[in-house]
Amino acid sequence: MSDATTSRQSNTSAGQTIRPDEAAHFGKLAKDWWDPKGSSAMLHKLNPVRLEFLREAIDLHWAGDIRSAKPLAGKSALDVGCGAGLLCEPLARLGANVTGVDAAPENTAAAAIHAERAGLDIRYMTGELASHDIGTFDLVTAMEVIEHVADKQAFASQLAARLADGGLMVLSTPNRTVRSRALMIGAAEGIGLIPRGTHHWEDFVTPEELSEILAGAGLETGEPRGIAFSPMRGLHLSDDLSLNYIVTARAR
């Protein structure tokens, strides 16, 4: 792994994944996380793209009925770094028994309120993933999270420990490229499309680095798909990995 990726890990204890400053940053956004025109507007645009990839991955992994409205019926799902539940709720509607874990208590509180109002039974928990005795899950997701953790290898190992035999993991993260720095930080944060301070380019992880990290946790990655942006199509799945990408992982 490059020095750039590890630079912000030097002041953290080995195995600690939560950065208090990162948790505080996202906790401040909790109140309008569900507002599609608020500070998390880009997540609302990103979520359908992630769900498109997830649905295909779920159907391929479990060889399910692609016409089923609830392909996760009878399965458990864990979303780590769940924020206020933007992904947890669709997973519940796909039939899963869902648990969401987040570093910020403000986020899980907002998530629980929103789920209750939506009539969804979702369990939310706060704190380090390793501190919770919650067993294993058929599906484990961590979307746009690994860039924010203190110890990426420890985080991957914690995710792997929560993956049931025969389970599926899906992660997404920005790629560390000149293009991602220019668009996600210089442009998007510069004009307020993304809250300033959300991203730290040196913490972005390349596909090769992520594959190495996951391999260290006993996981094998699938072929990544890019999440690209164009003025005509907006955010969409693509072969272009230069901005952001999403990938599956399974136990070796």
PDB file of C-alpha atoms in Angstrom:
ATOM      1  CA  MET A   1       0.000   0.000   0.000  1.00  0.00           C
ATOM      2  CA  SER A   2       1.313   3.463  -0.822  1.00  0.00           C
ATOM      3  CA  ASP A   3       2.586   6.015   1.694  1.00  0.00           C
ATOM      4  CA  ALA A   4      -0.256   8.320   0.638  1.00  0.00           C
ATOM      5  CA  THR A   5      -2.847   5.792   1.713  1.00  0.00           C
ATOM      6  CA  THR A   6      -1.260   5.130   5.097  1.00  0.00           C
ATOM      7  CA  SER A   7      -0.305   8.699   5.991  1.00  0.00           C
ATOM      8  CA  ARG A   8      -3.341   9.454   8.147  1.00  0.00           C
ATOM      9  CA  GLN A   9      -3.077   6.135   9.997  1.00  0.00           C
ATOM     10  CA  SER A  10       0.114   7.027  11.853  1.00  0.00           C
ATOM     11  CA  ASN A  11      -1.632   8.612  14.848  1.00  0.00           C
ATOM     12  CA  THR A  12      -4.127   5.810  15.443  1.00  0.00           C
ATOM     13  CA  SER A  13      -3.947   2.663  17.530  1.00  0.00           C
ATOM     14  CA  ALA A  14      -3.572  -0.589  15.625  1.00  0.00           C
ATOM     15  CA  GLY A  15      -6.958  -2.133  15.006  1.00  0.00           C
ATOM     16  CA  GLN A  16      -8.937   1.055  15.630  1.00  0.00           C
ATOM     17  CA  THR A  17     -11.132   1.847  12.664  1.00  0.00           C
ATOM     18  CA  ILE A  18     -13.177   4.866  13.747  1.00  0.00           C
ATOM     19  CA  ARG A  19     -11.669   8.316  13.372  1.00  0.00           C
ATOM     20  CA  PRO A  20     -13.500  10.591  15.824  1.00  0.00           C
ATOM     21  CA  ASP A  21     -13.178  13.608  13.524  1.00  0.00           C
ATOM     22  CA  GLU A  22     -14.737  11.682  10.639  1.00  0.00           C
ATOM     23  CA  ALA A  23     -17.603  10.455  12.848  1.00  0.00           C
ATOM     24  CA  ALA A  24     -18.235  14.006  14.024  1.00  0.00           C
ATOM     25  CA  HIS A  25     -18.231  15.331  10.456  1.00  0.00           C
ATOM     26  CA  PHE A  26     -20.870  12.885   9.286  1.00  0.00           C
ATOM     27  CA  GLY A  27     -22.851  13.156  12.517  1.00  0.00           C
ATOM     28  CA  LYS A  28     -23.383  16.849  11.775  1.00  0.00           C
ATOM     29  CA  LEU A  29     -25.056  15.875   8.497  1.00  0.00           C
ATOM     30  CA  ALA A  30     -27.564  13.511  10.131  1.00  0.00           C
ATOM     31  CA  LYS A  31     -30.452  15.958  10.369  1.00  0.00           C
ATOM     32  CA  ASP A  32     -30.894  16.273   6.600  1.00  0.00           C
ATOM     33  CA  TRP A  33     -29.386  12.972   5.417  1.00  0.00           C
ATOM     34  CA  TRP A  34     -32.740  11.988   3.929  1.00  0.00           C
ATOM     35  CA  ASP A  35     -33.271  15.309   2.143  1.00  0.00           C
ATOM     36  CA  PRO A  36     -32.535  14.641  -1.565  1.00  0.00           C
ATOM     37  CA  LYS A  37     -31.728  18.329  -1.973  1.00  0.00           C
ATOM     38  CA  GLY A  38     -29.685  18.644   1.219  1.00  0.00           C
ATOM     39  CA  SER A  39     -26.058  18.007   2.123  1.00  0.00           C
ATOM     40  CA  SER A  40     -26.341  14.333   1.154  1.00  0.00           C
ATOM     41  CA  ALA A  41     -27.888  15.020  -2.261  1.00  0.00           C
ATOM     42  CA  MET A  42     -25.033  13.254  -4.061  1.00  0.00           C
ATOM     43  CA  LEU A  43     -25.656  10.104  -2.021  1.00  0.00           C
ATOM     44  CA  HIS A  44     -29.262  10.124  -3.204  1.00  0.00           C
ATOM     45  CA  LYS A  45     -27.963  10.216  -6.784  1.00  0.00           C
ATOM     46  CA  LEU A  46     -25.380   7.520  -6.029  1.00  0.00           C
ATOM     47  CA  ASN A  47     -27.721   5.119  -4.251  1.00  0.00           C
ATOM     48  CA  PRO A  48     -29.643   3.892  -7.345  1.00  0.00           C
ATOM     49  CA  VAL A  49     -26.340   3.126  -9.072  1.00  0.00           C
ATOM     50  CA  ARG A  50     -25.130   1.100  -6.109  1.00  0.00           C
ATOM     51  CA  LEU A  51     -28.449  -0.726  -5.942  1.00  0.00           C
ATOM     52  CA  GLU A  52     -28.278  -1.588  -9.646  1.00  0.00           C
ATOM     53  CA  PHE A  53     -24.902  -3.237  -9.075  1.00  0.00           C
ATOM     54  CA  LEU A  54     -26.087  -4.902  -5.866  1.00  0.00           C
ATOM     55  CA  ARG A  55     -29.179  -6.418  -7.448  1.00  0.00           C
ATOM     56  CA  GLU A  56     -27.140  -7.978 -10.249  1.00  0.00           C
ATOM     57  CA  ALA A  57     -24.524  -9.243  -7.799  1.00  0.00           C
ATOM     58  CA  ILE A  58     -27.210 -10.751  -5.537  1.00  0.00           C
ATOM     59  CA  ASP A  59     -28.903 -12.516  -8.451  1.00  0.00           C
ATOM     60  CA  LEU A  60     -25.605 -13.913  -9.728  1.00  0.00           C
ATOM     61  CA  HIS A  61     -24.310 -14.969  -6.321  1.00  0.00           C
ATOM     62  CA  TRP A  62     -27.411 -16.814  -5.185  1.00  0.00           C
ATOM     63  CA  ALA A  63     -28.703 -17.708  -8.662  1.00  0.00           C
ATOM     64  CA  GLY A  64     -32.078 -16.341  -7.693  1.00  0.00           C
ATOM     65  CA  ASP A  65     -35.168 -15.445  -9.642  1.00  0.00           C
ATOM     66  CA  ILE A  66     -34.322 -12.157 -11.316  1.00  0.00           C
ATOM     67  CA  ARG A  67     -38.034 -11.301 -11.344  1.00  0.00           C
ATOM     68  CA  SER A  68     -38.357 -11.614  -7.564  1.00  0.00           C
ATOM     69  CA  ALA A  69     -39.151  -8.404  -5.702  1.00  0.00           C
ATOM     70  CA  LYS A  70     -37.496  -9.831  -2.581  1.00  0.00           C
ATOM     71  CA  PRO A  71     -34.309 -11.655  -3.625  1.00  0.00           C
ATOM     72  CA  LEU A  72     -32.921 -11.331  -0.079  1.00  0.00           C
ATOM     73  CA  ALA A  73     -35.904 -12.983   1.610  1.00  0.00           C
ATOM     74  CA  GLY A  74     -34.670 -15.256   4.384  1.00  0.00           C
ATOM     75  CA  LYS A  75     -31.194 -13.682   4.321  1.00  0.00           C
ATOM     76  CA  SER A  76     -29.429 -11.315   6.690  1.00  0.00           C
ATOM     77  CA  ALA A  77     -27.623  -8.146   5.633  1.00  0.00           C
ATOM     78  CA  LEU A  78     -25.144  -5.891   7.413  1.00  0.00           C
ATOM     79  CA  ASP A  79     -24.413  -2.370   6.176  1.00  0.00           C
ATOM     80  CA  VAL A  80     -21.301  -0.913   7.816  1.00  0.00           C
ATOM     81  CA  GLY A  81     -20.962   2.848   7.810  1.00  0.00           C
ATOM     82  CA  CYS A  82     -24.700   2.977   7.223  1.00  0.00           C
ATOM     83  CA  GLY A  83     -25.182   6.695   7.828  1.00  0.00           C
ATOM     84  CA  ALA A  84     -28.879   7.387   8.314  1.00  0.00           C
ATOM     85  CA  GLY A  85     -29.935   4.194   6.539  1.00  0.00           C
ATOM     86  CA  LEU A  86     -30.003   5.199   2.898  1.00  0.00           C
ATOM     87  CA  LEU A  87     -28.944   1.706   1.802  1.00  0.00           C
ATOM     88  CA  CYS A  88     -30.374  -0.252   4.751  1.00  0.00           C
ATOM     89  CA  GLU A  89     -33.961   0.581   3.837  1.00  0.00           C
ATOM     90  CA  PRO A  90     -33.778  -0.694   0.234  1.00  0.00           C
ATOM     91  CA  LEU A  91     -32.059  -3.852   1.492  1.00  0.00           C
ATOM     92  CA  ALA A  92     -34.945  -4.384   3.900  1.00  0.00           C
ATOM     93  CA  ARG A  93     -37.424  -3.890   1.056  1.00  0.00           C
ATOM     94  CA  LEU A  94     -35.517  -6.547  -0.891  1.00  0.00           C
ATOM     95  CA  GLY A  95     -36.434  -8.927   1.919  1.00  0.00           C
ATOM     96  CA  ALA A  96     -33.321  -8.930   4.103  1.00  0.00           C
ATOM     97  CA  ASN A  97     -33.166  -8.887   7.876  1.00  0.00           C
ATOM     98  CA  VAL A  98     -30.985  -5.765   8.103  1.00  0.00           C
ATOM     99  CA  THR A  99     -28.501  -4.448  10.652  1.00  0.00           C
ATOM    100  CA  GLY A 100     -26.799  -1.089  10.176  1.00  0.00           C
ATOM    101  CA  VAL A 101     -23.672   0.007  12.066  1.00  0.00           C
ATOM    102  CA  ASP A 102     -22.261   3.524  12.033  1.00  0.00           C
ATOM    103  CA  ALA A 103     -19.613   5.484  13.925  1.00  0.00           C
ATOM    104  CA  ALA A 104     -21.907   8.474  14.575  1.00  0.00           C
ATOM    105  CA  PRO A 105     -24.775   8.088  17.072  1.00  0.00           C
ATOM    106  CA  GLU A 106     -26.563  11.002  15.410  1.00  0.00           C
ATOM    107  CA  ASN A 107     -26.747   8.970  12.205  1.00  0.00           C
ATOM    108  CA  THR A 108     -28.119   5.781  13.733  1.00  0.00           C
ATOM    109  CA  ALA A 109     -30.683   7.802  15.696  1.00  0.00           C
ATOM    110  CA  ALA A 110     -31.872   9.487  12.497  1.00  0.00           C
ATOM    111  CA  ALA A 111     -31.856   6.114  10.722  1.00  0.00           C
ATOM    112  CA  ALA A 112     -33.994   4.461  13.392  1.00  0.00           C
ATOM    113  CA  ILE A 113     -36.570   7.260  13.312  1.00  0.00           C
ATOM    114  CA  HIS A 114     -36.807   7.164   9.517  1.00  0.00           C
ATOM    115  CA  ALA A 115     -37.130   3.371   9.425  1.00  0.00           C
ATOM    116  CA  GLU A 116     -39.878   3.409  12.043  1.00  0.00           C
ATOM    117  CA  ARG A 117     -41.822   6.015  10.086  1.00  0.00           C
ATOM    118  CA  ALA A 118     -41.396   3.879   6.962  1.00  0.00           C
ATOM    119  CA  GLY A 119     -42.668   0.790   8.776  1.00  0.00           C
ATOM    120  CA  LEU A 120     -39.352  -1.056   8.419  1.00  0.00           C
ATOM    121  CA  ASP A 121     -37.834  -3.244  11.132  1.00  0.00           C
ATOM    122  CA  ILE A 122     -34.101  -2.460  10.938  1.00  0.00           C
ATOM    123  CA  ARG A 123     -31.602  -2.826  13.782  1.00  0.00           C
ATOM    124  CA  TYR A 124     -29.131   0.050  14.129  1.00  0.00           C
ATOM    125  CA  MET A 125     -25.987   0.072  16.259  1.00  0.00           C
ATOM    126  CA  THR A 126     -23.241   2.616  16.932  1.00  0.00           C
ATOM    127  CA  GLY A 127     -19.513   2.209  17.404  1.00  0.00           C
ATOM    128  CA  GLU A 128     -16.673  -0.063  16.353  1.00  0.00           C
ATOM    129  CA  LEU A 129     -17.898  -3.055  14.379  1.00  0.00           C
ATOM    130  CA  ALA A 130     -15.602  -5.371  16.350  1.00  0.00           C
ATOM    131  CA  SER A 131     -17.219  -4.297  19.633  1.00  0.00           C
ATOM    132  CA  HIS A 132     -20.608  -5.771  18.680  1.00  0.00           C
ATOM    133  CA  ASP A 133     -21.368  -9.461  19.100  1.00  0.00           C
ATOM    134  CA  ILE A 134     -23.788  -9.681  16.192  1.00  0.00           C
ATOM    135  CA  GLY A 135     -22.819 -12.911  14.470  1.00  0.00           C
ATOM    136  CA  THR A 136     -22.446 -13.297  10.726  1.00  0.00           C
ATOM    137  CA  PHE A 137     -24.457 -12.142   7.727  1.00  0.00           C
ATOM    138  CA  ASP A 138     -25.230 -13.423   4.256  1.00  0.00           C
ATOM    139  CA  LEU A 139     -24.611  -9.976   2.746  1.00  0.00           C
ATOM    140  CA  VAL A 140     -22.107  -7.433   4.062  1.00  0.00           C
ATOM    141  CA  THR A 141     -21.865  -3.979   2.502  1.00  0.00           C
ATOM    142  CA  ALA A 142     -19.543  -1.040   3.142  1.00  0.00           C
ATOM    143  CA  MET A 143     -20.224   1.782   0.722  1.00  0.00           C
ATOM    144  CA  GLU A 144     -17.930   4.808   0.555  1.00  0.00           C
ATOM    145  CA  VAL A 145     -16.527   3.843   3.971  1.00  0.00           C
ATOM    146  CA  ILE A 146     -13.028   2.408   3.725  1.00  0.00           C
ATOM    147  CA  GLU A 147     -11.518   5.778   2.828  1.00  0.00           C
ATOM    148  CA  HIS A 148     -12.709   7.127   6.188  1.00  0.00           C
ATOM    149  CA  VAL A 149     -11.377   4.430   8.539  1.00  0.00           C
ATOM    150  CA  ALA A 150      -8.163   4.633  10.529  1.00  0.00           C
ATOM    151  CA  ASP A 151      -6.859   1.107   9.944  1.00  0.00           C
ATOM    152  CA  LYS A 152      -8.003  -0.210   6.596  1.00  0.00           C
ATOM    153  CA  GLN A 153      -6.596  -3.700   7.054  1.00  0.00           C
ATOM    154  CA  ALA A 154      -8.243  -4.098  10.454  1.00  0.00           C
ATOM    155  CA  PHE A 155     -11.506  -2.843   8.990  1.00  0.00           C
ATOM    156  CA  ALA A 156     -11.384  -5.391   6.161  1.00  0.00           C
ATOM    157  CA  SER A 157     -10.705  -8.156   8.673  1.00  0.00           C
ATOM    158  CA  GLN A 158     -13.684  -7.042  10.749  1.00  0.00           C
ATOM    159  CA  LEU A 159     -15.895  -7.130   7.666  1.00  0.00           C
ATOM    160  CA  ALA A 160     -14.613 -10.584   6.750  1.00  0.00           C
ATOM    161  CA  ALA A 161     -15.338 -11.841  10.266  1.00  0.00           C
ATOM    162  CA  ARG A 162     -18.982 -10.832   9.834  1.00  0.00           C
ATOM    163  CA  LEU A 163     -19.403 -12.621   6.491  1.00  0.00           C
ATOM    164  CA  ALA A 164     -21.231 -15.951   6.728  1.00  0.00           C
ATOM    165  CA  ASP A 165     -20.029 -19.033   4.870  1.00  0.00           C
ATOM    166  CA  GLY A 166     -21.072 -18.649   1.260  1.00  0.00           C
ATOM    167  CA  GLY A 167     -21.852 -14.980   1.792  1.00  0.00           C
ATOM    168  CA  LEU A 168     -21.371 -11.962  -0.443  1.00  0.00           C
ATOM    169  CA  MET A 169     -19.604  -8.693   0.332  1.00  0.00           C
ATOM    170  CA  VAL A 170     -19.924  -5.484  -1.694  1.00  0.00           C
ATOM    171  CA  LEU A 171     -17.779  -2.373  -1.257  1.00  0.00           C
ATOM    172  CA  SER A 172     -17.543   0.929  -3.083  1.00  0.00           C
ATOM    173  CA  THR A 173     -14.944   3.660  -2.755  1.00  0.00           C
ATOM    174  CA  PRO A 174     -13.368   6.542  -4.659  1.00  0.00           C
ATOM    175  CA  ASN A 175     -10.265   5.712  -6.659  1.00  0.00           C
ATOM    176  CA  ARG A 176      -7.087   7.692  -5.945  1.00  0.00           C
ATOM    177  CA  THR A 177      -6.518   9.350  -9.306  1.00  0.00           C
ATOM    178  CA  VAL A 178      -5.913  12.819 -10.660  1.00  0.00           C
ATOM    179  CA  ARG A 179      -9.516  12.794 -11.938  1.00  0.00           C
ATOM    180  CA  SER A 180     -11.035  11.935  -8.564  1.00  0.00           C
ATOM    181  CA  ARG A 181      -9.059  14.708  -6.885  1.00  0.00           C
ATOM    182  CA  ALA A 182     -10.181  17.227  -9.487  1.00  0.00           C
ATOM    183  CA  LEU A 183     -13.864  16.246  -9.613  1.00  0.00           C
ATOM    184  CA  MET A 184     -14.711  14.987  -6.129  1.00  0.00           C
ATOM    185  CA  ILE A 185     -12.646  17.424  -4.087  1.00  0.00           C
ATOM    186  CA  GLY A 186     -11.707  20.335  -6.299  1.00  0.00           C
ATOM    187  CA  ALA A 187     -15.060  20.629  -8.076  1.00  0.00           C
ATOM    188  CA  ALA A 188     -17.781  18.901  -6.013  1.00  0.00           C
ATOM    189  CA  GLU A 189     -16.566  20.070  -2.608  1.00  0.00           C
ATOM    190  CA  GLY A 190     -15.414  23.382  -4.039  1.00  0.00           C
ATOM    191  CA  ILE A 191     -18.913  24.367  -5.204  1.00  0.00           C
ATOM    192  CA  GLY A 192     -20.791  22.671  -2.370  1.00  0.00           C
ATOM    193  CA  LEU A 193     -22.196  19.579  -4.125  1.00  0.00           C
ATOM    194  CA  ILE A 194     -20.451  17.558  -1.415  1.00  0.00           C
ATOM    195  CA  PRO A 195     -19.881  19.028   2.085  1.00  0.00           C
ATOM    196  CA  ARG A 196     -16.374  20.446   2.344  1.00  0.00           C
ATOM    197  CA  GLY A 197     -14.024  18.160   4.257  1.00  0.00           C
ATOM    198  CA  THR A 198     -15.897  14.965   3.373  1.00  0.00           C
ATOM    199  CA  HIS A 199     -13.029  13.517   1.338  1.00  0.00           C
ATOM    200  CA  HIS A 200      -9.287  13.300   1.867  1.00  0.00           C
ATOM    201  CA  TRP A 201      -7.675  12.320  -1.415  1.00  0.00           C
ATOM    202  CA  GLU A 202      -4.690  10.640   0.212  1.00  0.00           C
ATOM    203  CA  ASP A 203      -7.102   8.136   1.803  1.00  0.00           C
ATOM    204  CA  PHE A 204      -8.680   7.082  -1.482  1.00  0.00           C
ATOM    205  CA  VAL A 205      -7.901   3.459  -2.334  1.00  0.00           C
ATOM    206  CA  THR A 206      -7.035   2.131  -5.776  1.00  0.00           C
ATOM    207  CA  PRO A 207      -8.604  -1.142  -6.985  1.00  0.00           C
ATOM    208  CA  GLU A 208      -5.225  -2.848  -6.720  1.00  0.00           C
ATOM    209  CA  GLU A 209      -4.785  -1.675  -3.135  1.00  0.00           C
ATOM    210  CA  LEU A 210      -8.295  -2.722  -2.176  1.00  0.00           C
ATOM    211  CA  SER A 211      -7.733  -6.173  -3.663  1.00  0.00           C
ATOM    212  CA  GLU A 212      -4.538  -6.451  -1.597  1.00  0.00           C
ATOM    213  CA  ILE A 213      -6.303  -5.318   1.578  1.00  0.00           C
ATOM    214  CA  LEU A 214      -9.160  -7.772   1.080  1.00  0.00           C
ATOM    215  CA  ALA A 215      -6.759 -10.588   0.255  1.00  0.00           C
ATOM    216  CA  GLY A 216      -5.091  -9.919   3.597  1.00  0.00           C
ATOM    217  CA  ALA A 217      -8.483 -10.565   5.186  1.00  0.00           C
ATOM    218  CA  GLY A 218      -8.925 -13.857   3.320  1.00  0.00           C
ATOM    219  CA  LEU A 219     -11.221 -12.443   0.655  1.00  0.00           C
ATOM    220  CA  GLU A 220     -11.134 -12.641  -3.119  1.00  0.00           C
ATOM    221  CA  THR A 221     -12.425  -9.680  -5.114  1.00  0.00           C
ATOM    222  CA  GLY A 222     -14.499  -9.783  -8.250  1.00  0.00           C
ATOM    223  CA  GLU A 223     -14.082  -7.559 -11.277  1.00  0.00           C
ATOM    224  CA  PRO A 224     -14.700  -3.941 -10.224  1.00  0.00           C
ATOM    225  CA  ARG A 225     -17.192  -1.734 -12.033  1.00  0.00           C
ATOM    226  CA  GLY A 226     -16.680   1.976 -12.291  1.00  0.00           C
ATOM    227  CA  ILE A 227     -19.146   4.554 -11.064  1.00  0.00           C
ATOM    228  CA  ALA A 228     -18.641   7.328 -13.570  1.00  0.00           C
ATOM    229  CA  PHE A 229     -20.200  10.739 -14.146  1.00  0.00           C
ATOM    230  CA  SER A 230     -21.223  12.521 -17.310  1.00  0.00           C
ATOM    231  CA  PRO A 231     -23.411  15.599 -17.779  1.00  0.00           C
ATOM    232  CA  MET A 232     -25.800  13.610 -19.958  1.00  0.00           C
ATOM    233  CA  ARG A 233     -26.149  10.468 -17.838  1.00  0.00           C
ATOM    234  CA  GLY A 234     -25.200  11.655 -14.377  1.00  0.00           C
ATOM    235  CA  LEU A 235     -23.745   8.920 -12.171  1.00  0.00           C
ATOM    236  CA  HIS A 236     -23.809   5.489 -13.825  1.00  0.00           C
ATOM    237  CA  LEU A 237     -22.076   2.108 -13.911  1.00  0.00           C
ATOM    238  CA  SER A 238     -19.171   2.103 -16.333  1.00  0.00           C
ATOM    239  CA  ASP A 239     -15.915   0.426 -17.303  1.00  0.00           C
ATOM    240  CA  ASP A 240     -14.195   3.669 -16.279  1.00  0.00           C
ATOM    241  CA  LEU A 241     -12.785   3.200 -12.751  1.00  0.00           C
ATOM    242  CA  SER A 242     -11.028   6.555 -12.531  1.00  0.00           C
ATOM    243  CA  LEU A 243     -13.594   8.312 -10.333  1.00  0.00           C
ATOM    244  CA  ASN A 244     -15.230   5.697  -8.128  1.00  0.00           C
ATOM    245  CA  TYR A 245     -15.779   1.950  -8.263  1.00  0.00           C
ATOM    246  CA  ILE A 246     -17.786  -0.864  -6.695  1.00  0.00           C
ATOM    247  CA  VAL A 247     -16.716  -4.470  -6.266  1.00  0.00           C
ATOM    248  CA  THR A 248     -17.800  -7.801  -4.812  1.00  0.00           C
ATOM    249  CA  ALA A 249     -15.733  -9.972  -2.465  1.00  0.00           C
ATOM    250  CA  ARG A 250     -16.093 -13.527  -1.255  1.00  0.00           C
ATOM    251  CA  ALA A 251     -14.209 -15.757   1.155  1.00  0.00           C
ATOM    252  CA  ARG A 252     -11.414 -17.695  -0.509  1.00  0.00           C
TER     253      ARG A 252
END
